[in-house]
Short mmCIF file of C-alpha atoms in Angstrom, two decimals:
data_model
loop_
_atom_site.label_atom_id
_atom_site.label_comp_id
_atom_site.label_asym_id
_atom_site.label_seq_id
_atom_site.Cartn_x
_atom_site.Cartn_y
_atom_site.Cartn_z
CA UNK C 1 17.44 -3.45 -27.02
CA UNK C 2 14.18 -0.85 -24.74
CA UNK C 3 15.66 0.78 -21.41
CA UNK C 4 11.38 -0.32 -20.11
CA UNK C 5 12.51 -3.92 -21.11
CA UNK C 6 15.01 -4.05 -19.05
CA UNK C 7 13.61 -3.37 -16.69
CA UNK C 8 10.65 -5.73 -17.28
CA UNK C 9 13.17 -8.72 -17.62
CA UNK C 10 14.59 -7.86 -14.28
CA UNK C 11 11.82 -7.66 -12.03
CA UNK C 12 10.85 -11.15 -13.50
CA UNK C 13 14.51 -12.11 -12.94
CA UNK C 14 13.81 -10.55 -9.07
CA UNK C 15 10.22 -12.21 -8.12
CA UNK C 16 10.34 -15.23 -10.44
CA UNK C 17 6.98 -14.69 -10.87
CA UNK C 18 5.62 -12.72 -14.15
CA UNK C 19 2.84 -12.08 -11.49
CA UNK C 20 4.04 -10.54 -9.45
CA UNK C 21 5.76 -8.60 -12.02
CA UNK C 22 3.33 -7.33 -13.32
CA UNK C 23 1.86 -6.58 -9.96
CA UNK C 24 4.71 -4.50 -9.63
CA UNK C 25 5.04 -2.91 -12.88
CA UNK C 26 1.19 -1.42 -13.02
CA UNK C 27 1.49 -3.56 -16.68
CA UNK C 28 -0.69 -7.01 -17.46
CA UNK C 29 0.62 -10.07 -17.02
CA UNK C 30 0.31 -11.01 -20.59
CA UNK C 31 2.58 -7.65 -21.93
CA UNK C 32 4.64 -9.15 -19.36
CA UNK C 33 4.90 -12.26 -21.07
CA UNK C 34 4.99 -10.41 -23.88
CA UNK C 35 7.85 -8.76 -24.34
CA UNK C 36 10.12 -11.02 -22.00
CA UNK C 37 9.16 -13.60 -24.93
CA UNK C 38 10.55 -10.94 -27.66
CA UNK C 39 13.64 -10.55 -25.40
CA UNK C 40 15.01 -14.09 -25.89
CA UNK C 41 14.20 -14.38 -29.04
CA UNK C 42 15.72 -11.11 -30.06
CA UNK C 43 18.68 -13.14 -27.80
CA UNK C 44 18.21 -16.06 -29.74
CA UNK C 45 18.76 -17.42 -25.62
CA UNK C 46 16.23 -18.32 -23.58
CA UNK C 47 16.43 -16.73 -20.25
CA UNK C 48 13.97 -18.98 -17.79
CA UNK C 49 13.41 -22.48 -17.45
CA UNK C 50 9.30 -22.86 -16.46
CA UNK C 51 7.82 -25.48 -13.93
CA UNK C 52 4.42 -25.07 -14.44
CA UNK C 53 4.54 -21.16 -12.73
CA UNK C 54 7.28 -21.13 -11.08
CA UNK C 55 10.05 -19.65 -13.13
CA UNK C 56 13.83 -20.16 -12.93
CA UNK C 57 16.10 -18.63 -13.98
CA UNK C 58 18.77 -20.27 -17.26
CA UNK C 59 22.93 -19.67 -16.43
CA UNK C 60 22.13 -17.23 -19.56
CA UNK C 61 19.75 -15.66 -17.53
CA UNK C 62 22.31 -15.03 -14.36
CA UNK C 63 25.07 -13.55 -16.54
CA UNK C 64 22.29 -11.85 -18.24
CA UNK C 65 20.81 -10.52 -15.13
CA UNK C 66 23.75 -8.61 -13.87
CA UNK C 67 25.08 -7.09 -16.78
CA UNK C 68 21.56 -5.18 -17.00
CA UNK C 69 21.64 -4.49 -13.69
CA UNK C 70 25.13 -2.77 -13.75
CA UNK C 71 23.65 -1.31 -17.14
CA UNK C 72 20.97 0.02 -14.99
CA UNK C 73 23.23 0.90 -12.25
CA UNK C 74 25.22 3.04 -15.01
CA UNK C 75 22.41 4.99 -16.40
CA UNK C 76 20.86 6.18 -13.10
CA UNK C 77 24.68 7.33 -12.33
CA UNK C 78 24.65 9.12 -15.64
CA UNK C 79 21.12 10.70 -15.08
CA UNK C 80 22.52 12.17 -11.43
CA UNK C 81 25.90 13.74 -12.67
CA UNK C 82 23.69 15.41 -16.21
CA UNK C 83 21.19 16.36 -13.56
CA UNK C 84 23.82 18.11 -11.26
CA UNK C 85 26.64 19.26 -14.33
CA UNK C 86 23.34 20.87 -16.01
CA UNK C 87 20.95 23.31 -14.14
CA UNK C 88 18.54 19.53 -12.53
CA UNK C 89 21.01 18.52 -9.44
CA UNK C 90 19.66 15.73 -8.27
CA UNK C 91 17.26 16.62 -5.12
CA UNK C 92 15.88 12.66 -4.07
CA UNK C 93 17.77 9.76 -2.08
CA UNK C 94 16.84 6.93 -2.63
CA UNK C 95 17.45 3.91 1.11
CA UNK C 96 17.25 0.78 1.62
CA UNK C 97 16.51 -0.56 4.92
CA UNK C 98 18.12 -4.14 6.04
CA UNK C 99 18.58 -3.06 9.87
CA UNK C 100 17.67 -1.18 12.25
CA UNK C 101 14.33 -1.18 10.69
CA UNK C 102 11.95 0.03 14.35
CA UNK C 103 13.91 3.47 13.51
CA UNK C 104 12.97 4.67 10.05
CA UNK C 105 10.41 6.82 10.66
CA UNK C 106 12.80 8.18 13.03
CA UNK C 107 14.78 9.04 10.72
CA UNK C 108 13.29 10.10 7.91
CA UNK C 109 11.26 12.21 9.99
CA UNK C 110 14.08 14.19 11.11
CA UNK C 111 15.71 14.19 7.28
CA UNK C 112 12.64 16.16 6.51
CA UNK C 113 13.20 17.95 8.99
CA UNK C 114 16.95 19.17 7.59
CA UNK C 115 16.02 18.60 4.17
CA UNK C 116 12.64 20.63 3.15
CA UNK C 117 13.04 19.87 -0.17
CA UNK C 118 15.10 16.58 -0.45
CA UNK C 119 12.57 13.26 -1.28
CA UNK C 120 13.75 10.63 1.27
CA UNK C 121 12.33 7.11 -0.69
CA UNK C 122 12.81 4.42 2.59
CA UNK C 123 12.17 0.98 1.41
CA UNK C 124 12.34 -1.55 3.73
CA UNK C 125 13.69 -4.90 3.21
CA UNK C 126 15.70 -7.36 4.73
CA UNK C 127 17.07 -9.27 1.57
CA UNK C 128 18.15 -7.20 -0.74
CA UNK C 129 19.33 -7.76 -4.23
CA UNK C 130 21.51 -6.01 -7.68
CA UNK C 131 18.26 -4.82 -8.84
CA UNK C 132 17.61 -3.36 -6.29
CA UNK C 133 20.66 -2.19 -5.61
CA UNK C 134 20.69 -0.40 -9.41
CA UNK C 135 17.98 1.24 -7.84
CA UNK C 136 18.17 2.77 -4.95
CA UNK C 137 21.44 5.39 -3.74
CA UNK C 138 21.93 3.73 -0.44
CA UNK C 139 21.68 0.92 2.09
CA UNK C 140 21.77 1.18 5.73
CA UNK C 141 22.60 -2.83 7.17
CA UNK C 142 24.30 -4.63 10.20
CA UNK C 143 26.88 -7.08 11.20
CA UNK C 144 27.77 -10.00 10.53
CA UNK C 145 26.98 -9.38 6.86
CA UNK C 146 29.73 -7.59 5.30
CA UNK C 147 29.49 -6.48 1.09
CA UNK C 148 33.31 -6.48 0.00
CA UNK C 149 32.23 -4.56 -3.76
CA UNK C 150 30.64 -1.28 -1.89
CA UNK C 151 31.52 1.49 0.27
CA UNK C 152 30.52 0.03 2.99
CA UNK C 153 30.77 3.23 6.36
CA UNK C 154 30.89 2.43 10.37
CA UNK C 155 27.40 4.07 11.52
CA UNK C 156 27.38 2.64 14.98
CA UNK C 157 27.92 -0.84 17.29
CA UNK C 158 25.64 -1.28 19.32
CA UNK C 159 24.39 -4.61 22.55
CA UNK C 160 21.95 -6.66 21.11
CA UNK C 161 20.51 -7.92 23.87
CA UNK C 162 17.46 -10.87 24.58
CA UNK C 163 14.37 -9.87 25.13
CA UNK C 164 12.04 -11.79 26.79
CA UNK C 165 8.06 -11.39 28.86
CA UNK C 166 8.69 -9.86 32.22
CA UNK C 167 7.39 -12.75 33.75
CA UNK C 168 9.81 -15.29 31.82
CA UNK C 169 11.98 -17.60 33.97
CA UNK C 170 14.13 -15.28 32.69
CA UNK C 171 13.56 -12.39 33.66
CA UNK C 172 14.83 -11.62 37.11
CA UNK C 173 18.74 -12.86 36.03
CA UNK C 174 20.85 -9.74 35.55
CA UNK C 175 22.60 -11.14 33.10
CA UNK C 176 22.34 -14.11 31.10
CA UNK C 177 24.77 -16.08 29.82
CA UNK C 178 23.20 -17.18 25.99
CA UNK C 179 24.67 -21.49 26.22
CA UNK C 180 21.80 -21.25 29.32
CA UNK C 181 19.27 -20.13 26.71
CA UNK C 182 19.45 -23.70 24.54
CA UNK C 183 16.26 -24.94 25.74
CA UNK C 184 14.22 -21.87 25.92
CA UNK C 185 13.04 -21.20 22.21
CA UNK C 186 12.34 -18.54 20.82
CA UNK C 187 10.89 -16.28 17.82
CA UNK C 188 12.29 -14.78 15.04
CA UNK C 189 11.25 -12.29 11.76
CA UNK C 190 12.45 -14.53 8.90
CA UNK C 191 15.43 -15.89 7.49
CA UNK C 192 17.97 -13.29 5.84
CA UNK C 193 16.91 -11.13 8.39
CA UNK C 194 19.71 -9.29 10.28
CA UNK C 195 18.89 -9.61 14.20
CA UNK C 196 17.86 -13.97 13.66
CA UNK C 197 21.32 -14.17 11.19
CA UNK C 198 22.92 -12.03 13.93
CA UNK C 199 20.74 -14.91 16.67
CA UNK C 200 21.57 -18.21 14.41
CA UNK C 201 25.72 -16.48 14.23
CA UNK C 202 26.57 -15.72 18.34
CA UNK C 203 24.30 -19.11 19.33
CA UNK C 204 26.05 -21.04 16.56
CA UNK C 205 29.51 -19.23 19.22
CA UNK C 206 27.73 -20.51 22.14
CA UNK C 207 27.20 -23.61 20.87
CA UNK C 208 23.67 -24.12 20.18
CA UNK C 209 21.33 -23.99 17.67
CA UNK C 210 18.19 -21.59 18.44
CA UNK C 211 14.25 -23.41 18.92
CA UNK C 212 13.05 -21.23 16.23
CA UNK C 213 9.29 -21.33 17.86
CA UNK C 214 8.06 -18.45 15.47
CA UNK C 215 8.18 -17.25 12.97
CA UNK C 216 6.44 -13.91 11.13
CA UNK C 217 7.35 -11.46 8.57
CA UNK C 218 5.78 -8.93 10.99
CA UNK C 219 6.93 -6.90 13.14
CA UNK C 220 3.69 -5.40 15.07
CA UNK C 221 2.99 -9.05 15.28
CA UNK C 222 6.45 -10.03 15.93
CA UNK C 223 6.24 -7.33 19.24
CA UNK C 224 2.46 -8.41 20.54
CA UNK C 225 3.66 -12.41 20.15
CA UNK C 226 6.52 -12.16 22.37
CA UNK C 227 5.12 -10.44 25.16
CA UNK C 228 2.57 -12.81 25.57
CA UNK C 229 4.69 -16.35 25.30
CA UNK C 230 7.29 -18.25 26.83
CA UNK C 231 9.92 -17.26 23.61
CA UNK C 232 13.05 -15.09 23.87
CA UNK C 233 14.14 -12.97 21.39
CA UNK C 234 17.92 -11.08 19.93
CA UNK C 235 16.60 -7.49 19.65
CA UNK C 236 19.34 -3.79 19.21
CA UNK C 237 19.95 -1.97 22.76
CA UNK C 238 19.19 1.45 20.97
CA UNK C 239 17.61 1.28 17.63
CA UNK C 240 14.13 -0.62 19.65
CA UNK C 241 11.98 1.37 19.87
CA UNK C 242 9.85 2.06 23.21
CA UNK C 243 6.79 1.72 22.13
CA UNK C 244 7.18 -1.48 20.83
CA UNK C 245 8.32 -3.33 24.04
CA UNK C 246 4.79 -3.03 26.21
CA UNK C 247 5.42 -5.82 28.76
CA UNK C 248 9.26 -7.17 27.57
CA UNK C 249 12.40 -6.72 29.06
CA UNK C 250 16.40 -6.74 28.07
CA UNK C 251 18.85 -8.08 29.61
CA UNK C 252 22.13 -8.27 29.29
CA UNK C 253 23.92 -10.97 27.55
CA UNK C 254 27.43 -11.95 29.70
CA UNK C 255 28.58 -14.49 26.82
CA UNK C 256 29.31 -13.75 23.92
CA UNK C 257 29.38 -10.34 24.16
CA UNK C 258 26.53 -9.83 21.80
CA UNK C 259 26.70 -7.69 19.29
CA UNK C 260 26.46 -5.37 15.52
CA UNK C 261 27.81 -2.90 14.10
CA UNK C 262 25.37 -0.27 11.47
CA UNK C 263 26.43 0.55 8.22
CA UNK C 264 25.55 2.53 5.17
CA UNK C 265 26.95 1.24 1.95
CA UNK C 266 26.60 2.04 -0.95
CA UNK C 267 27.99 1.23 -4.65
CA UNK C 268 31.67 1.62 -4.92
CA UNK C 269 31.21 4.01 -8.62
CA UNK C 270 28.13 5.27 -7.85
CA UNK C 271 27.56 9.30 -8.61
CA UNK C 272 27.42 11.21 -5.13
CA UNK C 273 25.77 14.07 -5.69
CA UNK C 274 25.51 16.85 -2.74
CA UNK C 275 22.12 16.10 -1.67
CA UNK C 276 24.18 12.50 -1.28
CA UNK C 277 26.86 14.32 0.61
CA UNK C 278 25.00 15.20 2.60
CA UNK C 279 22.12 12.39 3.71
CA UNK C 280 25.63 10.50 3.83
CA UNK C 281 26.95 13.41 7.15
CA UNK C 282 23.18 13.24 8.13
CA UNK C 283 23.62 9.59 9.01
CA UNK C 284 26.88 10.16 10.51
CA UNK C 285 25.03 12.50 12.93
CA UNK C 286 22.55 10.42 13.37
CA UNK C 287 23.35 7.17 14.50
CA UNK C 288 25.30 8.52 17.46
CA UNK C 289 24.24 6.55 21.11
CA UNK C 290 23.86 10.66 22.47
CA UNK C 291 20.90 11.15 19.44
CA UNK C 292 19.26 7.86 19.70
CA UNK C 293 19.01 7.67 23.65
CA UNK C 294 17.33 11.74 22.79
CA UNK C 295 14.27 10.34 20.37
CA UNK C 296 14.22 7.26 22.44
CA UNK C 297 12.90 9.62 25.85
CA UNK C 298 11.59 11.58 23.14
CA UNK C 299 9.62 9.34 22.41
CA UNK C 300 8.08 7.47 25.21
#
């Protein structure tokens, strides 16, 4: 078995699709299918169940996927450590963002000013899996998610606000009880996105299930729709860029008080290079109330 086969298998397992995996890997679908077939033949087990064009991992495939991702993580760690020890230091940071993605461009901009010789790669992924974790160094996420098998460094806590068109019937209120919104429609990003999970979490506390009348995967479409319709949304107080809030007002939620904690996470067994230590310190400085308020004022 070759390392490239491991990557091929993990990509197909992640996408559950030969065509999408081939597109990501920049290989032909026939070559990828042949590689997976050879791997199954070598192992003597069926890794995928095929129903038409749809692929699902077999029971053996799920176990193999977890094992391969762990191996790839260890290989990446070994490469980083050898580079640091023998005069080829790591000079890149790979970050997955699952929350606070509205300010990823600010974070990248500020980081490159401080560390111009280190490459920062940012990937937005609302629901990363073990393969994505194996290929990236850090993960920016927020409560109510917790990853018990990963180091989780709290960066900041921020209030979650009710967002609405400035002409919405609730826009004149100073504070709003969440239970008073049960008859109104909400809009959200895709399932498992952090703010949607927080909305479900806090509405459950308030005793109701939110009515989601509009959902999109695109942040630009999300804000354009919110500024022109009569839906409600949950938005963070500090990490919502003002340029997206045209015709939108943010109102405090009186009961329950809704907050989220932003975390920086990484694998407990990861090799932490010097540039990774610097990135951790940078994030601790970046996600402070004072720094974010200064950035917001400069971007207005």
